[in-house]
Amino acid sequence: MSKNLKTSEYQNYEIFGEDDLYIIKDKVRKKYYKLDYSDVLSMGVIFKDREEKISNFNYIFFVCSIIALEIVNVLILFYSHEEVVGITRDDFIKYLLIYFPFFIYFHELGHITFFKYFGRRVDKIGFKLNYIFPSFYVRMNDTYMLSKKEKIVVHLGGIFFSLILNNIMFTLGVCLKCTILIYLAKYMAIDILYNSIPLMNSDGYKVIIATRGVLEAKSFNENSMLVKVIKLCNIIFVILYTVWFIFNI
């Protein structure tokens, strides 16, 4: 339990505080605002301590499990076996179109599972363009009302579920000597690694800003230097990728 976590219900508002950071949630408008400690004092809000819903041991075990699974994921990329031959491009695309939606569903289920475990509701599940790249997403605005550790677990939840699924697929492929399963696992291992890198609004990016205790603002200028640097890197990456794509069509 963290003694620095505080919560309060104030009319149509819910207030959450961790250390010196306070967030107020407007339950009617479903908007969130950052408060200074002086603002909280002026409101005369009475707080009560809130227990962190994940122990230090479970948190460390969870993070270590993901690191171990990520190492296995990298090894999958470098796996070389005589059985991994003889698959056509058309066959691979056909099976990928079947596996990929299930993979995405399982990934998002990871976020949702941990989010609900911490007592929060998902706002929306949808599809959007992440810069120029199409992506599915789960909108979880109530992460503002979670502690730093709880946020990290939620953001890592999708990667955790993806790693479990992909490792199972790879193991089955090797045991059954099924070429297509091995190829699919190797391909999705790249996707998992990419999502772990703190770029393009990835899970890795969300984990980094949660670890640093940084809140992302809509306005570029209102963001911290860390967020600004990452966003600039995103723009550079998109430009380079677009140029590469145009000249390689």
Short mmCIF file of C-alpha atoms in Angstrom, two decimals:
data_model
loop_
_atom_site.label_atom_id
_atom_site.label_comp_id
_atom_site.label_asym_id
_atom_site.label_seq_id
_atom_site.Cartn_x
_atom_site.Cartn_y
_atom_site.Cartn_z
CA MET A 1 0.00 0.00 0.00
CA SER A 2 1.23 3.48 -0.82
CA LYS A 3 0.50 6.13 1.82
CA ASN A 4 0.92 8.83 -0.84
CA LEU A 5 -2.29 7.89 -2.66
CA LYS A 6 -5.34 9.93 -1.76
CA THR A 7 -8.87 10.11 -3.11
CA SER A 8 -12.00 12.14 -2.50
CA GLU A 9 -15.55 12.48 -3.79
CA TYR A 10 -16.60 16.12 -4.10
CA GLN A 11 -20.12 16.74 -5.45
CA ASN A 12 -19.92 15.71 -9.15
CA TYR A 13 -16.16 15.42 -8.98
CA GLU A 14 -13.66 12.75 -8.10
CA ILE A 15 -10.22 13.83 -7.00
CA PHE A 16 -7.14 11.63 -7.00
CA GLY A 17 -3.77 12.55 -5.62
CA GLU A 18 -0.39 10.88 -5.73
CA ASP A 19 2.42 12.71 -3.96
CA ASP A 20 2.06 16.33 -5.17
CA LEU A 21 0.06 15.54 -8.32
CA TYR A 22 -3.72 15.93 -8.13
CA ILE A 23 -6.25 15.13 -10.84
CA ILE A 24 -9.90 16.13 -10.70
CA LYS A 25 -12.47 14.27 -12.78
CA ASP A 26 -15.69 15.96 -13.82
CA LYS A 27 -18.09 13.02 -13.77
CA VAL A 28 -20.75 14.86 -15.77
CA ARG A 29 -18.59 16.23 -18.58
CA LYS A 30 -16.10 13.37 -18.29
CA LYS A 31 -13.16 15.75 -18.37
CA TYR A 32 -9.97 15.74 -16.34
CA TYR A 33 -7.99 18.63 -14.90
CA LYS A 34 -4.64 18.89 -13.20
CA LEU A 35 -4.68 20.67 -9.86
CA ASP A 36 -1.97 22.35 -7.84
CA TYR A 37 -1.73 21.54 -4.17
CA SER A 38 -2.77 25.13 -3.34
CA ASP A 39 -5.96 24.65 -5.38
CA VAL A 40 -6.77 21.50 -3.45
CA LEU A 41 -6.27 23.27 -0.13
CA SER A 42 -8.50 26.17 -1.17
CA MET A 43 -11.31 23.73 -1.98
CA GLY A 44 -11.25 22.36 1.54
CA VAL A 45 -11.39 18.80 0.24
CA ILE A 46 -11.18 16.00 2.78
CA PHE A 47 -9.09 13.13 1.46
CA LYS A 48 -8.81 9.56 2.53
CA ASP A 49 -5.89 7.23 1.88
CA ARG A 50 -6.32 4.82 -1.01
CA GLU A 51 -4.67 1.45 -1.23
CA GLU A 52 -2.65 0.67 -4.31
CA LYS A 53 -4.31 -2.30 -5.98
CA ILE A 54 -1.07 -4.04 -6.81
CA SER A 55 1.58 -4.95 -4.27
CA ASN A 56 5.25 -4.18 -4.78
CA PHE A 57 6.00 -7.89 -5.10
CA ASN A 58 3.33 -8.46 -7.76
CA TYR A 59 4.41 -5.35 -9.63
CA ILE A 60 8.05 -6.43 -9.74
CA PHE A 61 7.06 -9.97 -10.70
CA PHE A 62 4.85 -8.63 -13.50
CA VAL A 63 7.56 -6.38 -14.93
CA CYS A 64 10.20 -9.14 -14.69
CA SER A 65 7.83 -11.55 -16.44
CA ILE A 66 7.43 -9.13 -19.34
CA ILE A 67 11.21 -8.65 -19.60
CA ALA A 68 11.69 -12.44 -19.69
CA LEU A 69 8.97 -12.83 -22.33
CA GLU A 70 10.48 -9.99 -24.40
CA ILE A 71 13.83 -11.80 -24.38
CA VAL A 72 12.11 -14.94 -25.65
CA ASN A 73 10.38 -12.77 -28.24
CA VAL A 74 13.74 -11.55 -29.54
CA LEU A 75 15.01 -15.12 -29.70
CA ILE A 76 11.98 -16.03 -31.82
CA LEU A 77 13.12 -13.47 -34.40
CA PHE A 78 16.48 -15.17 -34.74
CA TYR A 79 15.06 -18.68 -34.77
CA SER A 80 16.31 -20.67 -37.74
CA HIS A 81 15.13 -24.17 -38.51
CA GLU A 82 15.01 -26.35 -41.58
CA GLU A 83 11.26 -26.67 -41.16
CA VAL A 84 10.77 -22.94 -41.76
CA VAL A 85 10.73 -23.28 -45.53
CA GLY A 86 8.33 -23.82 -48.35
CA ILE A 87 5.64 -21.26 -47.56
CA THR A 88 4.40 -18.97 -50.31
CA ARG A 89 3.75 -15.27 -49.86
CA ASP A 90 0.06 -15.68 -50.69
CA ASP A 91 -0.34 -18.40 -48.07
CA PHE A 92 1.36 -16.27 -45.45
CA ILE A 93 -0.85 -13.24 -46.18
CA LYS A 94 -3.97 -15.40 -46.06
CA TYR A 95 -3.15 -16.82 -42.64
CA LEU A 96 -1.94 -13.44 -41.37
CA LEU A 97 -5.32 -11.89 -42.22
CA ILE A 98 -6.92 -14.57 -40.06
CA TYR A 99 -4.47 -14.36 -37.17
CA PHE A 100 -3.95 -10.59 -37.01
CA PRO A 101 -7.51 -9.59 -35.91
CA PHE A 102 -7.37 -12.23 -33.18
CA PHE A 103 -3.93 -10.95 -32.13
CA ILE A 104 -5.22 -7.37 -31.92
CA TYR A 105 -8.28 -8.47 -29.95
CA PHE A 106 -6.10 -10.38 -27.47
CA HIS A 107 -3.74 -7.40 -27.16
CA GLU A 108 -6.51 -4.94 -26.36
CA LEU A 109 -8.06 -7.48 -24.01
CA GLY A 110 -4.85 -7.26 -21.99
CA HIS A 111 -5.30 -3.52 -21.47
CA ILE A 112 -8.97 -3.91 -20.64
CA THR A 113 -8.41 -6.77 -18.19
CA PHE A 114 -5.96 -4.87 -16.01
CA PHE A 115 -7.92 -1.63 -16.35
CA LYS A 116 -11.06 -3.30 -15.02
CA TYR A 117 -9.02 -5.04 -12.33
CA PHE A 118 -8.16 -1.58 -11.01
CA GLY A 119 -11.87 -0.72 -10.91
CA ARG A 120 -12.11 1.48 -14.01
CA ARG A 121 -14.33 1.44 -17.09
CA VAL A 122 -13.25 1.67 -20.70
CA ASP A 123 -14.54 4.76 -22.53
CA LYS A 124 -14.35 3.55 -26.09
CA ILE A 125 -12.87 0.94 -28.39
CA GLY A 126 -12.22 2.07 -31.93
CA PHE A 127 -10.03 2.60 -34.95
CA LYS A 128 -7.95 5.66 -35.83
CA LEU A 129 -4.91 6.91 -37.71
CA ASN A 130 -1.82 7.09 -35.54
CA TYR A 131 -0.12 9.84 -37.54
CA ILE A 132 -0.35 8.06 -40.94
CA PHE A 133 -0.59 4.51 -39.61
CA PRO A 134 -3.97 2.80 -39.05
CA SER A 135 -4.39 1.38 -35.56
CA PHE A 136 -6.97 0.05 -33.13
CA TYR A 137 -7.20 1.59 -29.70
CA VAL A 138 -8.90 1.39 -26.33
CA ARG A 139 -9.69 4.78 -24.82
CA MET A 140 -9.07 4.63 -21.08
CA ASN A 141 -9.28 8.20 -19.80
CA ASP A 142 -9.63 6.98 -16.24
CA THR A 143 -5.94 6.08 -16.25
CA TYR A 144 -5.56 9.63 -14.92
CA MET A 145 -7.15 8.33 -11.73
CA LEU A 146 -4.65 5.50 -11.31
CA SER A 147 -1.33 5.48 -9.51
CA LYS A 148 1.94 5.41 -11.41
CA LYS A 149 2.36 1.66 -10.92
CA GLU A 150 -1.23 0.94 -11.89
CA LYS A 151 -0.85 3.00 -15.08
CA ILE A 152 2.30 1.11 -16.04
CA VAL A 153 0.59 -2.24 -15.52
CA VAL A 154 -2.39 -1.18 -17.66
CA HIS A 155 -0.16 0.08 -20.48
CA LEU A 156 1.98 -3.07 -20.33
CA GLY A 157 -1.09 -5.29 -20.21
CA GLY A 158 -1.48 -5.41 -23.98
CA ILE A 159 2.16 -6.30 -24.53
CA PHE A 160 1.92 -8.95 -21.80
CA PHE A 161 -1.06 -10.67 -23.43
CA SER A 162 0.55 -10.37 -26.88
CA LEU A 163 3.76 -11.98 -25.67
CA ILE A 164 1.90 -14.88 -24.09
CA LEU A 165 -0.14 -15.51 -27.24
CA ASN A 166 2.82 -15.21 -29.58
CA ASN A 167 5.02 -17.48 -27.48
CA ILE A 168 2.26 -20.10 -27.45
CA MET A 169 1.93 -19.84 -31.24
CA PHE A 170 5.66 -20.24 -31.70
CA THR A 171 5.87 -23.19 -29.30
CA LEU A 172 3.01 -24.93 -31.09
CA GLY A 173 4.68 -24.26 -34.42
CA VAL A 174 7.95 -25.83 -33.31
CA CYS A 175 6.33 -28.80 -31.56
CA LEU A 176 3.96 -29.52 -34.44
CA LYS A 177 6.56 -28.58 -37.06
CA CYS A 178 4.00 -26.20 -38.50
CA THR A 179 5.76 -23.70 -40.75
CA ILE A 180 2.94 -21.19 -40.90
CA LEU A 181 2.66 -20.89 -37.11
CA ILE A 182 6.40 -20.25 -36.84
CA TYR A 183 6.28 -17.61 -39.57
CA LEU A 184 3.30 -15.88 -37.98
CA ALA A 185 5.02 -15.84 -34.58
CA LYS A 186 8.21 -14.42 -36.09
CA TYR A 187 6.27 -11.72 -37.92
CA MET A 188 4.22 -10.68 -34.88
CA ALA A 189 7.38 -10.68 -32.74
CA ILE A 190 8.44 -7.66 -34.79
CA ASP A 191 5.10 -5.97 -34.11
CA ILE A 192 5.49 -6.56 -30.36
CA LEU A 193 9.01 -5.13 -30.34
CA TYR A 194 7.87 -2.10 -32.31
CA ASN A 195 5.04 -1.50 -29.86
CA SER A 196 7.53 -1.67 -26.99
CA ILE A 197 9.60 1.21 -28.41
CA PRO A 198 8.52 4.64 -27.07
CA LEU A 199 7.43 6.06 -30.42
CA MET A 200 4.17 6.74 -32.30
CA ASN A 201 1.90 6.70 -29.24
CA SER A 202 2.89 3.08 -28.63
CA ASP A 203 2.47 1.21 -25.36
CA GLY A 204 6.18 1.73 -24.79
CA TYR A 205 5.66 5.48 -25.08
CA LYS A 206 2.80 5.42 -22.58
CA VAL A 207 4.88 3.39 -20.15
CA ILE A 208 7.75 5.89 -20.39
CA ILE A 209 5.60 8.93 -19.62
CA ALA A 210 3.80 7.04 -16.84
CA THR A 211 7.15 6.05 -15.33
CA ARG A 212 8.26 9.67 -15.41
CA GLY A 213 4.96 10.84 -13.96
CA VAL A 214 4.33 13.04 -17.00
CA LEU A 215 0.88 14.01 -18.27
CA GLU A 216 0.49 14.47 -22.03
CA ALA A 217 -1.22 17.71 -23.06
CA LYS A 218 -3.07 18.26 -26.33
CA SER A 219 -1.09 21.40 -27.05
CA PHE A 220 2.50 20.67 -28.10
CA ASN A 221 3.91 23.67 -26.22
CA GLU A 222 2.27 22.66 -22.95
CA ASN A 223 4.04 19.30 -22.87
CA SER A 224 7.20 18.44 -21.00
CA MET A 225 10.53 18.30 -22.82
CA LEU A 226 10.40 14.48 -22.85
CA VAL A 227 7.06 14.42 -24.67
CA LYS A 228 8.16 17.16 -27.08
CA VAL A 229 11.30 15.23 -28.04
CA ILE A 230 9.36 12.01 -28.62
CA LYS A 231 6.73 13.79 -30.70
CA LEU A 232 9.42 15.44 -32.83
CA CYS A 233 11.03 12.03 -33.35
CA ASN A 234 7.63 10.72 -34.43
CA ILE A 235 7.30 13.45 -37.05
CA ILE A 236 10.80 12.78 -38.38
CA PHE A 237 10.07 9.06 -38.52
CA VAL A 238 6.81 9.61 -40.41
CA ILE A 239 8.53 11.89 -42.94
CA LEU A 240 11.37 9.43 -43.53
CA TYR A 241 8.97 6.51 -43.81
CA THR A 242 6.75 8.40 -46.27
CA VAL A 243 9.73 9.30 -48.46
CA TRP A 244 10.99 5.72 -48.36
CA PHE A 245 7.53 4.37 -49.21
CA ILE A 246 7.07 6.75 -52.17
CA PHE A 247 10.41 5.82 -53.71
CA ASN A 248 9.85 2.10 -53.20
CA ILE A 249 6.34 1.73 -54.61
#
